[in-house]
Amino acid sequence: MDTAKDSDVENENGNESEIALDGDESAPYEYGDIIVTQSTQRINNRRNTDANASGASTAELIAERKQKAQDELDAAKEKYEQAEQKLNQCNTALDEAKAGRDQLQNEYDSAKAKLDEANRNYDESQKENYNKGMLGFFESVGDQMGVDTLVGSDLISLVNFADPADAASLECMKKSVDYLKFVNQVRVAEGMPEIRVSCKLMALAALNNDLYAADSNNSNGTGLDEDLAIGFDDPFTIWYYDEKDSQGGNYLSLINEAHKGAGFGFSHKKGNVHNVLFCDEGYDAGNLVSVKDFANKFNSYYSSAIKGKSTEAAEDQFNRVSSALEAAKQNVSDRVASAQAASTAFGSAKTIYEQKLNAVKAFEK
């Protein structure tokens, strides 16, 4: 094989120089101890070029993959946060449902206890006495003036003795007697003598009360001094506490020394109505007795007559609460299912988010 001379390989300064090859590109030449062909050199040059191009493509590919991972992380984070919000909402709704159920459970227990008591105490023989209300009591103590005042009034059509919200019912009359006790407490505190009470005055107060309950624009036709409060839970708020300093008319009626007798009425047919009638010396009020004696006789009658109270109202209340409680229990079950589904979705979203987060962190190493 012909070889190139050293003088062809080195220039005059002794440095290596490229060798120009003519003719067959595959013709070999000697480069030191290596035999080189033109094809080999071009292949190597091409490899170097491809390597440089491949390096640039890899960087771009890594950047693209990193951006894709970041985009997937952002999407996973949004879904994770939405799932967390949904879970919190479901848990809040579940807590509220449980609170509502627990409240209704207490109401149910109370309603059941009252129904059980009503059933235990019910006495069919007392039904008529209870339903006759105030009239039955007047008859039991033999107060004919009280009876005549009630049944002989033009307002008797407004009265429903068996309605526990009516002023002439035993339920409302019981409260009225308690209010009379407070009237005397106020009078004694103000240095005035206690007033007395009669069946006639109680009848007049109840009739007037039912008149106001039917139409608040109606007026007192008895000719007696009257304090009236409509829509108040406690009538003494306006009669006494609000008017004491200003010496208002209601307050002055309460402590009027000339008043000797009184009758009180209370009802809640369409809201609370309270009224108290006062009479002075010389008015024919019938048999006036102390409030204490009147209360003792009434409470004795009431304790027996109340046994004739129908259990229907207690049954209705129990049934209403029972239905509401069942609905509340179902609501809790539904909320539990929703919360469980939300919890599962949240767990999946969290797992995916953590995977995407780790994928992004891998590019940072």
Coordinates of C-alpha atoms in Angstrom, one line a residue:
M1 CA 0.0 0.0 0.0
D2 CA 1.3 3.5 -0.9
T3 CA 1.6 5.8 2.1
A4 CA 2.0 9.5 2.3
K5 CA 5.3 10.9 3.2
D6 CA 5.8 12.7 6.5
S7 CA 6.4 15.9 4.6
D8 CA 2.9 15.6 3.2
V9 CA 1.4 15.2 6.6
E10 CA 3.2 18.0 8.3
N11 CA 3.7 21.6 7.1
E12 CA 6.8 23.5 7.4
N13 CA 6.0 24.5 10.9
G14 CA 5.6 20.8 11.9
N15 CA 1.8 21.2 12.4
E16 CA -0.8 18.7 11.2
S17 CA -2.9 19.8 8.2
E18 CA -5.9 18.5 6.3
I19 CA -5.3 16.3 3.4
A20 CA -7.0 16.9 0.1
L21 CA -8.2 13.7 -1.5
D22 CA -8.9 13.4 -5.1
G23 CA -10.7 10.8 -7.0
D24 CA -12.4 7.9 -5.1
E25 CA -13.8 9.3 -1.9
S26 CA -13.2 6.0 -0.3
A27 CA -9.5 6.1 -1.0
P28 CA -7.7 5.6 2.2
Y29 CA -4.9 7.7 3.7
E30 CA -2.7 7.3 6.7
Y31 CA -3.1 9.6 9.6
G32 CA -0.4 8.8 12.0
D33 CA -1.0 5.1 12.9
I34 CA -4.6 5.3 11.6
I35 CA -5.8 4.7 8.1
V36 CA -8.6 7.1 7.3
T37 CA -11.0 7.1 4.3
Q38 CA -13.1 10.1 3.2
S39 CA -16.3 8.2 4.0
T40 CA -15.2 7.6 7.6
Q41 CA -14.5 11.2 8.1
R42 CA -17.9 12.3 6.8
I43 CA -19.7 9.8 8.9
N44 CA -17.9 11.1 12.0
N45 CA -18.7 14.7 11.0
R46 CA -22.3 13.7 10.5
R47 CA -22.4 12.0 13.9
N48 CA -21.0 15.1 15.6
T49 CA -23.6 17.3 13.9
D50 CA -26.4 14.9 14.8
A51 CA -25.1 14.8 18.4
N52 CA -25.3 18.6 18.6
A53 CA -28.8 18.6 17.2
S54 CA -29.9 15.8 19.5
G55 CA -28.6 17.7 22.5
A56 CA -30.8 20.7 21.6
S57 CA -33.9 18.6 21.1
T58 CA -33.4 16.9 24.5
A59 CA -33.4 20.2 26.3
E60 CA -36.5 21.3 24.5
L61 CA -38.2 17.9 25.2
I62 CA -37.4 18.2 28.9
A63 CA -38.8 21.7 29.0
E64 CA -42.0 20.6 27.3
R65 CA -42.4 17.6 29.6
K66 CA -41.8 19.9 32.6
Q67 CA -44.4 22.3 31.4
K68 CA -46.8 19.5 30.8
A69 CA -46.2 18.2 34.3
Q70 CA -46.8 21.7 35.7
D71 CA -50.1 22.0 33.8
E72 CA -51.2 18.7 35.0
L73 CA -50.3 19.7 38.6
D74 CA -52.3 22.9 38.3
A75 CA -55.3 21.0 37.0
A76 CA -55.0 18.4 39.8
K77 CA -54.6 21.1 42.4
E78 CA -57.8 22.8 41.2
K79 CA -59.7 19.5 41.4
Y80 CA -58.1 18.8 44.8
E81 CA -59.2 22.1 46.2
Q82 CA -62.7 21.7 44.8
A83 CA -63.0 18.3 46.3
E84 CA -61.8 19.6 49.6
Q85 CA -64.4 22.4 49.5
K86 CA -67.1 20.0 48.6
L87 CA -66.1 17.7 51.5
N88 CA -66.2 20.6 53.9
Q89 CA -69.7 21.6 52.7
C90 CA -70.9 18.1 53.0
N91 CA -69.6 17.8 56.6
T92 CA -71.2 21.1 57.5
A93 CA -74.5 20.0 56.1
L94 CA -74.1 16.7 58.0
D95 CA -73.5 18.5 61.3
E96 CA -76.5 20.7 60.8
A97 CA -78.7 17.7 59.9
K98 CA -77.5 15.9 63.1
A99 CA -78.3 19.0 65.2
G100 CA -81.8 19.2 63.7
R101 CA -82.3 15.5 64.3
D102 CA -81.2 15.8 67.9
Q103 CA -83.5 18.8 68.6
L104 CA -86.4 16.9 67.1
Q105 CA -85.5 13.9 69.2
N106 CA -85.8 16.0 72.3
E107 CA -89.2 17.3 71.1
Y108 CA -90.3 13.8 70.3
D109 CA -89.3 12.6 73.8
S110 CA -91.2 15.5 75.4
A111 CA -94.3 15.0 73.2
K112 CA -94.3 11.3 74.0
A113 CA -94.0 11.9 77.7
K114 CA -97.0 14.4 77.5
L115 CA -99.1 11.9 75.5
D116 CA -98.3 9.1 77.9
E117 CA -99.3 11.3 80.8
A118 CA -102.5 12.4 79.1
N119 CA -103.4 8.8 78.5
R120 CA -102.6 7.8 82.1
N121 CA -104.6 10.7 83.6
Y122 CA -107.5 10.8 81.2
D123 CA -110.9 10.3 82.9
E124 CA -113.9 10.1 80.7
S125 CA -116.1 11.2 83.5
Q126 CA -114.4 14.6 83.7
K127 CA -114.6 15.3 80.0
E128 CA -117.8 17.4 80.4
N129 CA -116.4 19.4 83.3
Y130 CA -113.3 20.3 81.3
N131 CA -115.2 21.2 78.2
K132 CA -117.5 23.5 80.1
G133 CA -114.6 25.6 81.2
M134 CA -115.3 28.7 83.3
L135 CA -119.0 27.9 83.3
G136 CA -118.4 24.5 84.9
F137 CA -116.4 26.0 87.7
F138 CA -119.1 28.6 88.4
E139 CA -121.7 25.8 88.6
S140 CA -119.4 23.8 90.9
V141 CA -119.2 26.6 93.5
G142 CA -122.9 27.5 93.1
D143 CA -122.3 31.1 91.9
Q144 CA -125.5 31.8 89.9
M145 CA -124.6 35.4 89.3
G146 CA -121.5 34.2 87.5
V147 CA -123.4 31.7 85.5
D148 CA -126.0 34.2 84.5
T149 CA -123.4 36.8 83.5
L150 CA -121.9 34.3 81.1
V151 CA -124.8 32.7 79.5
G152 CA -127.0 35.8 79.5
S153 CA -124.5 38.0 77.7
D154 CA -124.9 39.0 74.0
L155 CA -121.2 38.1 73.7
I156 CA -121.7 34.4 74.6
S157 CA -121.5 33.5 70.9
L158 CA -117.9 34.5 70.9
V159 CA -117.1 32.0 73.7
N160 CA -115.8 28.4 73.2
F161 CA -115.3 27.0 76.7
A162 CA -113.6 23.8 75.3
D163 CA -111.0 25.8 73.3
P164 CA -107.8 26.0 75.5
A165 CA -107.0 29.3 73.8
D166 CA -110.3 30.9 74.8
A167 CA -110.5 33.3 77.8
A168 CA -113.4 31.3 79.3
S169 CA -111.5 27.9 79.1
L170 CA -110.0 26.4 82.2
E171 CA -106.5 26.7 80.7
C172 CA -106.7 30.4 80.2
M173 CA -108.7 31.0 83.4
K174 CA -105.8 29.3 85.4
K175 CA -103.4 31.8 84.0
S176 CA -105.8 34.7 84.7
V177 CA -106.0 33.7 88.4
D178 CA -102.2 33.7 88.5
Y179 CA -102.2 37.2 87.0
L180 CA -104.6 38.4 89.7
K181 CA -102.1 37.3 92.3
F182 CA -99.5 39.5 90.7
V183 CA -101.9 42.4 90.6
N184 CA -102.1 42.2 94.4
Q185 CA -98.3 41.9 94.7
V186 CA -98.0 45.2 92.8
R187 CA -100.6 46.9 94.9
V188 CA -99.0 45.7 98.2
A189 CA -95.6 46.9 96.9
E190 CA -97.2 50.3 96.3
G191 CA -98.8 50.4 99.7
M192 CA -102.3 49.7 98.5
P193 CA -104.8 47.1 99.9
E194 CA -105.3 43.8 98.0
I195 CA -108.3 43.6 95.6
R196 CA -110.9 40.9 95.8
V197 CA -112.4 38.8 93.0
S198 CA -115.8 37.4 92.1
C199 CA -117.2 35.0 89.4
K200 CA -119.1 37.9 87.9
L201 CA -116.1 40.0 87.4
M202 CA -114.1 37.1 86.0
A203 CA -117.0 36.4 83.5
L204 CA -117.1 40.0 82.4
A205 CA -113.3 40.1 81.9
A206 CA -113.5 36.9 79.8
L207 CA -116.3 38.2 77.7
N208 CA -114.5 41.4 77.0
N209 CA -111.3 39.5 76.2
D210 CA -113.1 37.4 73.6
L211 CA -114.5 40.5 72.2
Y212 CA -111.1 42.0 71.7
A213 CA -109.7 38.7 70.4
A214 CA -112.4 38.8 67.7
D215 CA -111.7 42.5 66.8
S216 CA -109.1 44.6 68.6
N217 CA -111.0 47.7 67.6
N218 CA -113.9 46.8 69.9
S219 CA -114.3 48.7 73.1
N220 CA -115.2 48.1 76.7
G221 CA -118.9 48.2 77.3
T222 CA -119.0 47.3 80.9
G223 CA -118.6 50.8 82.4
L224 CA -115.7 49.5 84.6
D225 CA -112.2 50.7 84.6
E226 CA -110.0 48.5 82.4
D227 CA -106.4 47.9 81.6
L228 CA -105.9 46.2 78.2
A229 CA -102.7 44.8 76.6
I230 CA -102.8 43.2 73.1
G231 CA -99.8 41.3 71.7
F232 CA -97.7 41.3 74.9
D233 CA -96.2 38.2 76.6
D234 CA -96.3 40.0 79.9
P235 CA -99.0 42.7 80.2
F236 CA -97.3 44.2 83.3
T237 CA -94.5 45.4 81.0
I238 CA -96.7 48.1 79.7
W239 CA -99.1 48.5 82.7
Y240 CA -96.6 48.7 85.4
Y241 CA -92.9 48.8 84.4
D242 CA -93.2 51.2 81.5
E243 CA -95.8 53.5 83.1
K244 CA -94.7 53.7 86.7
D245 CA -92.3 56.6 86.2
S246 CA -94.7 58.5 84.0
Q247 CA -97.7 57.8 86.2
G248 CA -99.5 56.4 83.2
G249 CA -103.2 55.5 83.2
N250 CA -102.7 51.7 83.3
Y251 CA -100.3 52.1 86.3
L252 CA -102.7 54.3 88.1
S253 CA -105.6 51.8 87.6
L254 CA -103.5 49.1 89.1
I255 CA -102.7 51.0 92.3
N256 CA -106.0 52.9 92.6
E257 CA -107.0 52.7 96.3
A258 CA -110.7 53.0 95.4
H259 CA -110.7 49.7 93.4
K260 CA -112.1 47.0 95.6
G261 CA -112.7 44.1 93.2
A262 CA -111.2 42.8 89.9
G263 CA -111.6 40.2 87.2
F264 CA -108.9 39.1 84.8
G265 CA -109.0 37.8 81.3
F266 CA -106.4 36.1 79.1
S267 CA -106.6 34.4 75.7
H268 CA -104.3 33.5 72.8
K269 CA -106.6 32.7 69.9
K270 CA -104.9 35.1 67.5
G271 CA -102.1 36.3 69.7
N272 CA -102.0 37.2 73.4
V273 CA -104.8 39.4 74.8
H274 CA -104.8 40.5 78.5
N275 CA -107.3 42.6 80.3
V276 CA -108.3 43.4 83.9
L277 CA -111.5 45.0 85.0
F278 CA -111.7 47.0 88.3
C279 CA -114.8 47.9 90.3
D280 CA -115.2 50.3 93.2
E281 CA -117.2 50.2 96.4
G282 CA -120.9 50.2 95.6
Y283 CA -120.7 48.2 92.4
D284 CA -122.7 44.9 92.5
A285 CA -119.9 42.5 91.8
G286 CA -121.5 39.5 93.4
N287 CA -119.7 37.4 95.9
L288 CA -116.3 39.0 96.4
V289 CA -113.7 36.8 98.0
S290 CA -109.9 37.0 98.4
V291 CA -107.8 36.1 95.4
K292 CA -106.2 33.4 97.6
D293 CA -109.5 31.7 98.4
F294 CA -110.7 32.0 94.9
A295 CA -107.5 30.4 93.6
N296 CA -107.7 27.5 96.0
K297 CA -111.2 26.6 94.9
F298 CA -110.4 27.0 91.3
N299 CA -107.2 24.9 91.4
S300 CA -109.0 22.2 93.2
Y301 CA -111.7 22.0 90.5
Y302 CA -109.0 22.3 87.8
S303 CA -107.0 19.4 89.1
S304 CA -110.0 17.1 88.7
A305 CA -111.5 18.6 85.5
I306 CA -108.1 18.6 83.6
K307 CA -108.3 14.8 83.6
G308 CA -111.2 15.1 81.1
K309 CA -109.0 17.0 78.7
S310 CA -109.0 15.2 75.4
T311 CA -105.8 13.5 74.4
E312 CA -106.3 14.4 70.8
A313 CA -104.1 17.5 70.9
A314 CA -101.3 15.5 72.6
E315 CA -101.7 12.8 70.0
D316 CA -101.6 15.3 67.1
Q317 CA -98.5 16.9 68.5
F318 CA -96.8 13.5 69.0
N319 CA -97.6 12.5 65.4
R320 CA -96.3 15.8 64.0
V321 CA -93.1 15.5 65.8
S322 CA -92.7 11.8 65.0
S323 CA -93.1 12.5 61.2
A324 CA -90.6 15.4 61.5
L325 CA -88.1 13.2 63.4
E326 CA -88.3 10.4 60.7
A327 CA -87.7 13.0 58.0
A328 CA -84.7 14.4 60.0
K329 CA -83.2 10.9 60.4
Q330 CA -83.5 10.3 56.7
N331 CA -81.9 13.6 56.0
V332 CA -79.0 12.6 58.2
S333 CA -78.6 9.3 56.3
D334 CA -78.6 11.2 53.0
R335 CA -76.0 13.6 54.3
V336 CA -73.8 10.8 55.6
A337 CA -73.9 9.2 52.1
S338 CA -73.0 12.6 50.5
A339 CA -70.2 13.1 52.9
Q340 CA -68.8 9.6 52.3
A341 CA -68.9 10.1 48.6
A342 CA -67.2 13.5 48.9
S343 CA -64.6 12.0 51.2
T344 CA -63.8 9.3 48.6
A345 CA -63.6 11.9 45.8
F346 CA -61.3 14.0 48.0
G347 CA -59.0 11.1 48.7
S348 CA -58.7 10.3 45.0
A349 CA -58.1 14.0 44.1
K350 CA -55.5 14.2 46.9
T351 CA -53.6 11.2 45.6
I352 CA -53.5 12.4 42.1
Y353 CA -52.4 15.9 43.3
E354 CA -49.5 14.4 45.3
Q355 CA -48.5 12.3 42.3
K356 CA -48.5 15.3 40.0
L357 CA -46.6 17.3 42.6
N358 CA -43.9 14.7 42.9
A359 CA -43.6 14.6 39.1
V360 CA -42.9 18.3 39.0
K361 CA -40.4 18.1 41.8
A362 CA -38.5 15.4 39.9
F363 CA -37.6 17.9 37.3
E364 CA -36.1 20.2 39.9
K365 CA -33.5 17.6 41.1

